[in-house]
Amino acid sequence: MSQLSTPTAATPTWRLRNAAFWDGVRHQYDKRDIDAWDDSVPYEVTNNPDFAERCAQGVLHYVISCQADGFQGQFTVLEPGAGLGQFCYLFISKLHALMNIAGVDPSCLTYILCDQSEQTRDFWSEQPQLQFYLKREYIKIEPFTLDSHQGFAKVTSAIDDYDLRNNRVILLANYFFDSLLQQPYRLIDGVYVPHEIGKPRSQINKKLTSLSFKPANTACDDSICGVSQRILDEFAERGIEYVLMPEGAMAVIQWLDQLSDHPALIICHDKGFSDLSQNAYNATYHIIKTGQYASCVNFQALGRYTELALHGSCMLPSPYDSGFTCAVFHTKVRHEALAGFRVGLEYLVQSGHSFVRMYSQRYLSRYELAEDLTGLFAVLRELRFSLHALVEQKDFLIEKLRQADCLDHIDIDGALDAFWQHYYFTPHRKSQTQLIALLEVALHAKRYVYVEDKLADYASWHGKDYAFKKISGDLYFIQSDFASAAYYFTEAMNDNPDCDHCKQYLTHCESLL
Ligand SMILES: C[S@@+](CC[C@H](N)C(=O)[O-])C[C@H]1O[C@@H](n2cnc3c(N)ncnc32)[C@H](O)[C@@H]1O
């Protein structure tokens, strides 16, 4: 059990009920498995090449600094609640590329990809882009669950059986801490009174934030340990009315810290508050539903917990950066001596906000300003050849490719390769749409061998469906193989008789044959 609890005290009812609420969030993810990301829970912010590369840079700085400081052991990266696994793929491929440049041996680091859901873990073990790394054991897959035990957070993971005592462990928590057990308190007459979270009873007309918070039948919480109480006292001294205490995240950090004799590094990306006197929780405790219940993480409490209980340090984002931010915690080291580590991670912390801006519509609309293909590819490069961006602007890009007399001045092959490196298969419509966009763009750029090659992958992952047949028809038509084109257009029309494009091109084929 977590040290955050007082095992002798009988667990109060409000604590058991709140634990049941957060356990419910976990069960919902477990039930929905990777389909949680089929358009219901947003995930682009943490599963894109730019974000993965920045994280890889931060971790590489840490690795280099530790080695320069004399550490000769292994590094173990843990990613709990990893969802699709796409971040892991992008991160590890970027990290290996950067290690290559920096002359760091990639075998010094193992990535443990974790999720509570068995089906998710089964999906990863077959996922095509992960295979290279799984086979060479750069990536391992393990279960990781945080649930409640008598109202307190408790970690269960196969990682407990690993011997990581001499390793440097690094936790990458992307949109993870916000779904774990968090406890609402309200300052009443100078004392924090715990509140019980109530879910809406009616399923009809339920609003996004229709949770209720009623004071627990107790003057204060005497079930928490001294450090949590001290953190609450500090908040009380500053008159902060509403506090959400991240008990689940605290338990995860504590669990991580005890795995190794060395400091543990935690890099957390989430919506969060680094200074509660600047960004206060309101009466809803910012618990909202975005596919599932989640909240702004109390980074300030996590920072104090790392300092007080784990003798560590933290780097928190600017208080004004609360939309999506990065916070870094480092246990067992009060004053960090590793210079490169600070530089790399401070950059990561400071740039947290830019991820969101990058994916906002305003930023993407810069495409419209790109007058020619050179400008357009410059913007695509700036967005690190993200397939999300490619889908957004596919039509505009194809139009520009059609209008271009000559493509020799543009590194089309480099761009297509970069997009391909970032493609990650999932059995969802979004993943299919991304591959279709890539094939269509490559076709209009006249890269026929590339299209043929990737169409074979499309067929083995998504099946020989209507899109496969239509693009195959286009591919053969454009190369003047009208018999093959006619075959594929006919096949495509069997699947989709309303396809005007196939109808029209089939007529062309018949007249040319
Ligand atoms: C919001 S999703 C984030 C997924 C992924 N990290 C990303 O950025 O797209 C939260 C993840 O945490 C996992 N999770 C939620 N509650 C959990 C718990 N109590 N214990 C273990 N995993 C949990 C879910 O299964 C899910 O994978």
Coordinates of C-alpha atoms and ligand atoms in Angstrom, one line a residue:
M1 CA 0.0 0.0 0.0
S2 CA 1.0 3.6 -0.6
Q3 CA 2.8 5.5 2.1
L4 CA 0.4 8.3 1.4
S5 CA -2.2 6.6 3.6
T6 CA -2.5 6.1 7.3
P7 CA -3.2 2.3 7.5
T8 CA -4.5 2.4 11.1
A9 CA -7.4 4.8 10.4
A10 CA -10.6 3.2 9.3
T11 CA -11.3 4.4 5.7
P12 CA -13.9 7.0 5.6
T13 CA -16.9 6.6 3.3
W14 CA -16.2 9.7 1.2
R15 CA -12.7 8.3 0.4
L16 CA -14.1 5.0 -0.7
R17 CA -16.7 6.7 -2.9
N18 CA -14.1 9.0 -4.5
A19 CA -11.8 6.0 -5.1
A20 CA -14.8 4.2 -6.8
F21 CA -15.3 7.3 -9.0
W22 CA -11.7 7.2 -10.3
D23 CA -11.6 3.4 -10.5
G24 CA -14.7 3.9 -12.8
V25 CA -12.6 6.1 -15.1
R26 CA -10.0 3.4 -15.3
H27 CA -12.6 0.7 -16.1
Q28 CA -14.1 2.8 -18.9
Y29 CA -10.7 3.0 -20.6
D30 CA -10.1 -0.7 -20.0
K31 CA -13.5 -1.6 -21.5
R32 CA -13.0 0.6 -24.6
D33 CA -9.5 -0.6 -25.2
I34 CA -7.7 1.1 -28.1
D35 CA -11.1 2.0 -29.6
A36 CA -11.2 4.8 -26.9
W37 CA -9.0 6.7 -29.5
D38 CA -11.3 6.0 -32.4
D39 CA -12.5 9.6 -32.4
S40 CA -13.8 9.7 -28.8
V41 CA -10.7 10.7 -26.8
P42 CA -8.4 13.3 -28.4
Y43 CA -4.9 12.1 -28.7
E44 CA -3.1 14.2 -31.5
V45 CA -1.3 16.5 -29.0
T46 CA 0.8 13.7 -27.5
N47 CA 0.9 11.4 -30.6
N48 CA 2.7 13.5 -33.2
P49 CA 6.3 13.6 -34.5
D50 CA 7.1 17.1 -33.2
F51 CA 6.1 16.3 -29.7
A52 CA 7.9 12.9 -29.7
E53 CA 11.0 14.5 -31.0
R54 CA 11.1 17.2 -28.3
C55 CA 10.6 14.5 -25.6
A56 CA 13.4 12.4 -27.2
Q57 CA 15.7 15.5 -27.2
G58 CA 15.0 16.0 -23.5
V59 CA 15.6 12.4 -22.6
L60 CA 18.8 12.3 -24.7
H61 CA 20.1 15.4 -22.8
Y62 CA 19.4 13.5 -19.5
V63 CA 21.2 10.3 -20.7
I64 CA 24.2 12.3 -21.9
S65 CA 24.4 14.3 -18.7
C66 CA 24.2 11.2 -16.5
Q67 CA 26.9 9.4 -18.5
A68 CA 29.1 12.5 -18.4
D69 CA 28.6 12.5 -14.6
G70 CA 30.0 9.0 -14.4
F71 CA 26.8 6.9 -14.6
Q72 CA 27.6 3.7 -16.6
G73 CA 24.4 1.7 -16.0
Q74 CA 21.2 1.2 -18.0
F75 CA 18.3 3.6 -18.5
T76 CA 14.7 2.3 -18.3
V77 CA 11.9 4.4 -19.7
L78 CA 8.4 3.6 -18.5
E79 CA 5.3 4.9 -20.2
P80 CA 2.2 4.0 -18.2
G81 CA -1.2 4.5 -19.8
A82 CA 0.3 4.6 -23.2
G83 CA -2.9 4.2 -25.2
L84 CA -2.3 3.6 -28.8
G85 CA 1.5 3.2 -28.5
Q86 CA 2.0 5.7 -31.3
F87 CA 3.9 8.1 -29.0
C88 CA 6.3 5.3 -28.1
Y89 CA 7.0 4.4 -31.7
L90 CA 7.6 8.0 -32.7
F91 CA 9.7 8.7 -29.6
I92 CA 11.9 5.6 -29.8
S93 CA 12.6 6.1 -33.5
K94 CA 13.5 9.8 -33.0
L95 CA 15.6 8.9 -29.9
H96 CA 17.6 6.3 -31.8
A97 CA 18.2 8.7 -34.7
L98 CA 19.4 11.4 -32.2
M99 CA 21.5 8.8 -30.3
N100 CA 23.1 7.9 -33.6
I101 CA 24.1 11.5 -34.3
A102 CA 25.3 12.0 -30.7
G103 CA 27.3 8.7 -30.6
V104 CA 25.3 7.2 -27.8
D105 CA 24.7 3.4 -27.9
P106 CA 20.9 2.9 -28.2
S107 CA 21.2 -0.4 -26.2
C108 CA 21.8 1.6 -23.0
L109 CA 18.0 2.3 -22.9
T110 CA 15.0 0.0 -22.7
Y111 CA 11.4 1.4 -23.1
I112 CA 8.7 -0.4 -21.2
L113 CA 5.4 0.3 -22.8
C114 CA 2.6 -0.1 -20.3
D115 CA -1.2 -0.2 -20.2
Q116 CA -3.7 -1.7 -17.9
S117 CA -5.7 -3.1 -20.8
E118 CA -4.7 -6.6 -21.9
Q119 CA -6.3 -6.1 -25.3
T120 CA -4.2 -2.9 -25.8
R121 CA -1.1 -4.9 -24.9
D122 CA -2.1 -7.6 -27.4
F123 CA -2.6 -5.0 -30.1
W124 CA 0.9 -3.6 -29.5
S125 CA 2.6 -7.0 -29.6
E126 CA 1.3 -7.3 -33.2
Q127 CA 1.4 -3.7 -34.3
P128 CA 3.6 -3.5 -37.5
Q129 CA 5.6 -0.3 -36.7
L130 CA 6.6 -1.6 -33.2
Q131 CA 7.9 -4.9 -34.4
F132 CA 11.4 -3.8 -35.2
Y133 CA 11.9 -2.5 -31.7
L134 CA 10.1 -5.3 -30.0
K135 CA 12.1 -8.0 -31.7
R136 CA 15.4 -6.4 -30.6
E137 CA 14.0 -5.8 -27.1
Y138 CA 14.4 -2.0 -27.3
I139 CA 10.7 -2.0 -26.3
K140 CA 9.1 -4.4 -23.8
I141 CA 5.4 -4.5 -23.0
E142 CA 4.1 -4.8 -19.4
P143 CA 0.8 -4.3 -17.5
F144 CA 0.6 -1.3 -15.2
T145 CA -2.5 -0.4 -13.1
L146 CA -3.2 2.2 -10.5
D147 CA -6.3 1.4 -8.6
S148 CA -7.6 1.9 -5.1
H149 CA -7.0 -0.2 -2.0
Q150 CA -9.2 0.8 0.9
G151 CA -9.6 4.2 -0.7
F152 CA -5.9 4.8 -1.3
A153 CA -4.0 4.6 -4.6
K154 CA -2.0 1.5 -5.2
V155 CA 0.3 0.6 -8.2
T156 CA 0.2 -3.0 -9.6
S157 CA 2.7 -3.8 -12.2
A158 CA 4.9 -6.6 -13.5
I159 CA 7.7 -4.1 -13.4
D160 CA 7.9 -4.8 -9.6
D161 CA 9.6 -8.1 -10.7
Y162 CA 12.4 -6.3 -12.6
D163 CA 15.6 -5.5 -10.9
L164 CA 16.1 -1.8 -11.7
R165 CA 18.1 -1.0 -8.5
N166 CA 21.1 0.0 -10.5
N167 CA 19.2 1.6 -13.4
R168 CA 18.2 5.2 -14.0
V169 CA 14.4 5.1 -14.4
I170 CA 12.5 7.7 -16.4
L171 CA 8.7 8.0 -16.4
L172 CA 6.9 9.5 -19.4
A173 CA 3.4 10.4 -18.3
N174 CA 1.4 11.8 -21.2
Y175 CA -2.2 12.7 -20.3
F176 CA -2.0 10.0 -17.6
F177 CA -1.9 11.7 -14.2
D178 CA -5.1 13.6 -15.0
S179 CA -7.2 10.3 -15.0
L180 CA -5.8 9.0 -11.7
L181 CA -7.2 9.3 -8.2
Q182 CA -7.5 13.0 -7.2
Q183 CA -9.1 14.2 -4.0
P184 CA -11.1 17.5 -3.8
Y185 CA -10.8 19.7 -0.7
R186 CA -12.4 23.1 0.0
L187 CA -11.1 25.5 2.6
I188 CA -13.8 26.2 5.1
D189 CA -13.0 28.2 8.3
G190 CA -9.3 27.7 7.7
V191 CA -9.5 23.9 7.3
Y192 CA -9.6 21.8 4.2
V193 CA -12.8 19.8 4.2
P194 CA -12.7 16.8 1.9
H195 CA -15.5 16.6 -0.7
E196 CA -17.3 13.6 -2.1
I197 CA -17.6 13.4 -5.9
G198 CA -21.1 12.6 -7.1
K199 CA -21.8 11.5 -10.6
P200 CA -25.0 12.6 -12.4
R201 CA -27.8 10.2 -11.6
S202 CA -29.7 10.7 -14.9
Q203 CA -28.1 9.7 -18.1
I204 CA -30.5 12.0 -20.0
N205 CA -29.6 15.6 -20.5
K206 CA -26.4 15.1 -18.6
K207 CA -24.0 18.0 -19.1
L208 CA -20.3 17.8 -19.6
T209 CA -19.5 19.1 -16.1
S210 CA -22.5 17.9 -14.2
L211 CA -20.5 16.3 -11.3
S212 CA -21.5 17.4 -7.8
F213 CA -19.2 17.9 -4.8
K214 CA -20.7 17.6 -1.3
P215 CA -18.7 18.1 1.9
A216 CA -17.7 14.9 3.6
N217 CA -19.1 14.2 7.0
T218 CA -15.9 15.2 8.7
A219 CA -14.2 18.5 9.8
C220 CA -10.9 17.6 8.2
D221 CA -9.1 14.6 6.6
D222 CA -7.2 12.8 9.2
S223 CA -6.5 9.8 7.0
I224 CA -3.6 11.4 5.1
C225 CA 0.1 11.3 5.9
G226 CA 2.2 14.1 7.2
V227 CA 3.6 15.3 3.8
S228 CA 0.1 15.6 2.2
Q229 CA -1.1 17.5 5.3
R230 CA 1.9 19.8 5.1
I231 CA 1.2 20.5 1.4
L232 CA -2.4 21.3 2.3
D233 CA -1.3 23.6 5.1
E234 CA 0.9 25.5 2.7
F235 CA -2.1 26.0 0.4
A236 CA -4.2 27.1 3.4
E237 CA -1.7 29.7 4.4
R238 CA -2.1 31.2 1.0
G239 CA -5.9 31.1 1.3
I240 CA -6.5 28.8 -1.7
E241 CA -10.1 27.8 -1.6
Y242 CA -10.3 24.7 -3.8
V243 CA -7.5 22.1 -4.0
L244 CA -7.4 18.9 -5.9
M245 CA -4.8 16.6 -4.4
P246 CA -3.2 14.3 -7.0
E247 CA -3.0 11.2 -4.7
G248 CA -2.8 8.8 -7.7
A249 CA 0.1 10.6 -9.3
M250 CA 1.9 10.9 -6.0
A251 CA 1.6 7.2 -5.5
V252 CA 3.0 6.6 -9.0
I253 CA 6.0 8.9 -8.3
Q254 CA 6.7 7.2 -5.0
W255 CA 6.4 3.8 -6.5
L256 CA 8.9 4.8 -9.3
D257 CA 11.3 6.3 -6.8
Q258 CA 11.6 3.1 -4.8
L259 CA 12.4 1.0 -7.9
S260 CA 16.0 2.2 -8.1
D261 CA 18.8 3.5 -5.8
H262 CA 19.4 6.3 -8.3
P263 CA 17.2 9.4 -8.8
A264 CA 14.0 8.8 -10.8
L265 CA 13.0 11.3 -13.5
I266 CA 9.4 12.0 -14.3
I267 CA 8.4 14.0 -17.4
C268 CA 4.7 14.8 -17.3
H269 CA 2.7 16.3 -20.1
D270 CA -0.8 17.3 -19.1
K271 CA -3.2 20.1 -18.6
G272 CA -2.1 21.4 -15.2
F273 CA -1.6 24.1 -12.6
S274 CA 1.9 25.0 -11.4
D275 CA 0.8 27.8 -9.0
L276 CA -2.6 27.6 -7.4
S277 CA -2.5 31.3 -6.5
Q278 CA -2.4 32.1 -10.2
N279 CA -4.5 29.3 -11.6
A280 CA -7.1 28.4 -9.1
Y281 CA -9.3 25.4 -9.2
N282 CA -13.0 26.4 -9.2
A283 CA -16.0 24.8 -7.6
T284 CA -16.0 22.1 -10.3
Y285 CA -12.3 21.3 -9.5
H286 CA -11.8 21.4 -13.3
I287 CA -13.0 17.9 -13.6
I288 CA -14.4 17.7 -17.1
K289 CA -15.4 15.0 -19.5
T290 CA -13.4 14.7 -22.7
G291 CA -14.4 11.1 -23.6
Q292 CA -13.6 10.3 -19.9
Y293 CA -13.3 12.3 -16.7
A294 CA -10.0 14.1 -16.3
S295 CA -8.7 17.2 -14.6
C296 CA -6.0 19.8 -14.5
V297 CA -3.1 18.2 -12.6
N298 CA -2.0 19.9 -9.5
F299 CA 1.7 20.2 -10.5
Q300 CA 2.4 22.4 -7.5
A301 CA 1.4 19.7 -5.1
L302 CA 3.4 17.1 -7.1
G303 CA 6.4 19.4 -7.0
R304 CA 6.2 19.9 -3.2
Y305 CA 5.6 16.1 -2.7
T306 CA 8.8 15.4 -4.7
E307 CA 10.7 17.9 -2.6
L308 CA 9.4 17.0 0.8
A309 CA 8.8 13.3 0.6
L310 CA 11.4 12.2 -2.0
H311 CA 14.1 14.8 -1.4
G312 CA 14.0 15.8 -5.0
S313 CA 13.5 18.8 -7.2
C314 CA 11.1 19.9 -9.9
M315 CA 10.8 22.2 -12.9
L316 CA 7.3 23.6 -13.4
P317 CA 5.9 25.5 -16.3
S318 CA 4.9 29.1 -16.2
P319 CA 1.7 29.6 -14.2
Y320 CA 0.0 31.0 -17.3
D321 CA 0.7 27.9 -19.3
S322 CA -2.1 25.7 -18.2
G323 CA -3.8 24.4 -21.4
F324 CA -1.2 21.8 -22.1
T325 CA 2.1 21.8 -20.3
C326 CA 5.2 19.9 -19.3
A327 CA 6.3 19.5 -15.7
V328 CA 9.5 17.6 -14.7
F329 CA 10.2 16.0 -11.3
H330 CA 13.5 14.5 -10.2
T331 CA 13.7 12.5 -7.0
K332 CA 16.6 12.1 -4.6
V333 CA 18.4 15.1 -5.9
R334 CA 17.6 18.4 -4.3
H335 CA 20.0 20.6 -6.4
E336 CA 20.6 19.2 -9.9
A337 CA 24.2 19.2 -10.9
L338 CA 23.7 17.9 -14.4
A339 CA 24.0 21.0 -16.7
G340 CA 22.9 19.4 -19.9
F341 CA 19.9 17.8 -18.3
R342 CA 18.7 21.2 -17.1
V343 CA 19.1 22.8 -20.5
G344 CA 17.3 20.0 -22.4
L345 CA 14.5 19.7 -19.9
E346 CA 14.0 23.4 -19.3
Y347 CA 13.5 23.7 -23.1
L348 CA 10.9 21.0 -22.9
V349 CA 9.1 22.6 -20.0
Q350 CA 9.1 26.0 -21.7
S351 CA 7.8 24.8 -25.0
G352 CA 4.9 22.8 -23.6
H353 CA 2.4 25.4 -24.7
S354 CA 3.7 25.5 -28.3
F355 CA 2.4 22.0 -29.0
V356 CA -1.2 23.1 -28.7
R357 CA -0.6 26.3 -30.7
M358 CA 1.0 24.2 -33.4
Y359 CA -2.1 22.1 -33.8
S360 CA -4.5 24.9 -33.7
Q361 CA -6.5 25.7 -36.8
R362 CA -4.9 29.2 -36.9
Y363 CA -1.5 27.7 -37.3
L364 CA -2.5 25.1 -39.8
S365 CA -4.2 27.8 -41.9
R366 CA -0.8 29.1 -42.7
Y367 CA -1.0 26.6 -45.5
E368 CA -3.3 29.0 -47.2
L369 CA -0.6 31.6 -47.2
A370 CA 1.9 29.3 -48.9
E371 CA 1.8 30.5 -52.5
D372 CA 3.8 27.7 -54.0
L373 CA 4.8 24.2 -53.4
T374 CA 8.2 25.2 -51.9
G375 CA 6.4 27.3 -49.2
L376 CA 3.9 24.5 -48.7
F377 CA 6.6 21.9 -48.1
A378 CA 8.4 24.3 -45.8
V379 CA 5.2 24.4 -43.6
L380 CA 4.9 20.6 -43.7
R381 CA 8.5 20.3 -42.6
E382 CA 7.9 22.8 -39.8
L383 CA 5.0 20.5 -38.7
R384 CA 7.5 17.6 -38.8
F385 CA 5.7 15.9 -41.6
S386 CA 2.8 15.0 -39.4
L387 CA 0.1 12.8 -41.1
H388 CA -2.5 14.7 -39.2
A389 CA -1.4 17.8 -41.0
L390 CA -1.2 16.0 -44.3
V391 CA -4.9 14.9 -44.0
E392 CA -5.9 18.4 -43.1
Q393 CA -4.4 19.9 -46.2
K394 CA -4.4 17.0 -48.6
D395 CA -6.8 18.7 -51.1
F396 CA -4.8 21.9 -51.2
L397 CA -1.6 20.1 -51.6
I398 CA -2.9 17.9 -54.5
E399 CA -4.2 21.0 -56.2
K400 CA -0.8 22.6 -56.0
L401 CA 0.9 19.4 -57.2
R402 CA -1.5 19.3 -60.2
Q403 CA -0.7 22.9 -61.1
A404 CA 3.1 22.5 -60.9
D405 CA 5.0 22.2 -64.1
C406 CA 8.1 20.8 -62.5
L407 CA 8.8 19.2 -59.1
D408 CA 12.6 18.9 -59.4
H409 CA 13.3 21.8 -57.0
I410 CA 11.4 20.0 -54.1
D411 CA 12.6 17.1 -52.1
I412 CA 9.4 15.1 -52.7
D413 CA 11.1 11.8 -51.9
G414 CA 12.5 13.1 -48.6
A415 CA 9.1 14.4 -47.6
L416 CA 7.3 11.1 -48.6
D417 CA 9.9 9.1 -46.6
A418 CA 9.4 11.3 -43.6
F419 CA 5.6 10.9 -43.7
W420 CA 6.1 7.2 -44.0
Q421 CA 8.4 7.1 -41.0
H422 CA 5.6 8.7 -39.0
Y423 CA 2.8 6.5 -40.2
Y424 CA 1.4 4.2 -37.4
F425 CA -1.2 1.6 -38.1
T426 CA -4.3 1.3 -36.0
P427 CA -7.5 -0.5 -37.1
H428 CA -9.3 2.8 -37.1
R429 CA -10.7 5.0 -39.8
K430 CA -8.3 7.8 -38.9
S431 CA -5.2 5.6 -39.6
Q432 CA -6.7 4.5 -42.9
T433 CA -7.5 8.1 -43.9
Q434 CA -3.9 9.0 -43.2
L435 CA -2.5 6.3 -45.4
I436 CA -4.9 7.1 -48.2
A437 CA -3.9 10.7 -48.0
L438 CA -0.2 9.7 -48.3
L439 CA -0.9 7.4 -51.3
E440 CA -2.9 10.1 -53.1
V441 CA -0.3 12.8 -52.6
A442 CA 2.5 10.4 -53.8
L443 CA 0.4 9.5 -56.8
H444 CA 0.0 13.1 -57.8
A445 CA 3.7 13.6 -57.3
K446 CA 4.2 10.7 -59.8
R447 CA 6.0 8.5 -57.3
Y448 CA 4.5 5.3 -58.7
V449 CA 7.0 2.7 -57.2
Y450 CA 6.4 4.3 -53.8
V451 CA 2.6 4.0 -54.3
E452 CA 2.8 0.4 -55.4
D453 CA 5.0 -0.5 -52.5
K454 CA 2.8 1.2 -49.9
L455 CA -0.4 -0.1 -51.4
A456 CA 0.8 -3.6 -50.6
D457 CA 1.1 -2.5 -46.9
Y458 CA -2.3 -0.9 -47.1
A459 CA -3.8 -4.2 -48.3
S460 CA -2.2 -6.3 -45.6
W461 CA -3.2 -3.8 -42.8
H462 CA -6.5 -2.4 -43.9
G463 CA -7.6 -5.0 -46.5
K464 CA -8.3 -4.7 -50.2
D465 CA -11.3 -2.4 -49.8
Y466 CA -12.8 0.2 -52.0
A467 CA -10.1 2.8 -51.4
F468 CA -7.4 0.2 -52.2
K469 CA -9.1 -0.6 -55.5
K470 CA -9.8 3.0 -56.5
I471 CA -6.1 4.1 -55.9
S472 CA -4.9 0.9 -57.7
G473 CA -7.1 1.9 -60.6
D474 CA -5.7 5.4 -60.6
L475 CA -2.1 4.1 -60.3
Y476 CA -2.5 1.8 -63.4
F477 CA -4.5 4.4 -65.4
I478 CA -1.8 7.1 -64.9
Q479 CA 0.8 4.6 -66.2
S480 CA -1.3 3.8 -69.2
D481 CA -2.0 0.2 -68.2
F482 CA -5.7 0.6 -69.0
A483 CA -6.6 -3.1 -68.7
S484 CA -5.4 -3.3 -65.1
A485 CA -7.0 0.1 -64.4
A486 CA -10.3 -1.1 -65.8
Y487 CA -10.2 -4.2 -63.6
Y488 CA -9.6 -2.2 -60.4
F489 CA -12.2 0.5 -61.3
T490 CA -14.8 -2.3 -61.9
E491 CA -13.9 -3.9 -58.6
A492 CA -14.1 -0.6 -56.8
M493 CA -17.5 0.0 -58.3
N494 CA -18.7 -3.4 -57.0
D495 CA -17.9 -2.0 -53.5
N496 CA -19.2 1.5 -54.1
P497 CA -21.5 1.7 -57.2
D498 CA -22.0 5.4 -56.6
C499 CA -18.3 6.3 -57.3
D500 CA -18.5 8.8 -60.1
H501 CA -14.7 8.9 -60.3
C502 CA -14.5 5.1 -61.0
K503 CA -17.4 5.3 -63.5
Q504 CA -15.8 8.1 -65.4
Y505 CA -12.3 6.5 -65.5
L506 CA -13.8 3.1 -66.4
T507 CA -15.4 4.8 -69.4
H508 CA -12.0 6.3 -70.4
C509 CA -10.3 2.9 -70.0
E510 CA -12.9 1.2 -72.2
S511 CA -12.6 3.8 -74.9
L512 CA -8.8 3.5 -74.9
L513 CA -8.6 -0.3 -74.9
Ligands
LIG1 C1 -6.1 10.1 -21.5 S1 -5.4 8.6 -21.9 C2 -3.8 9.0 -22.5 C3 -3.3 8.0 -23.4 C4 -1.9 8.3 -24.0 N1 -0.9 8.5 -23.0 C5 -2.0 9.6 -24.9 O1 -1.3 10.6 -24.6 O2 -2.7 9.5 -25.9 C6 -5.1 7.8 -20.3 C7 -4.5 6.5 -20.3 O3 -4.3 6.1 -19.0 C8 -4.8 4.8 -18.8 N2 -5.3 4.8 -17.4 C9 -6.3 5.5 -16.9 N3 -6.5 5.3 -15.6 C10 -5.6 4.4 -15.3 C11 -5.3 3.7 -14.1 N4 -6.0 4.0 -13.0 N5 -4.3 2.8 -14.1 C12 -3.6 2.5 -15.2 N6 -3.8 3.1 -16.4 C13 -4.8 4.0 -16.4 C14 -5.8 4.6 -19.8 O4 -6.0 3.2 -20.1 C15 -5.3 5.4 -21.0 O5 -4.4 4.6 -21.7

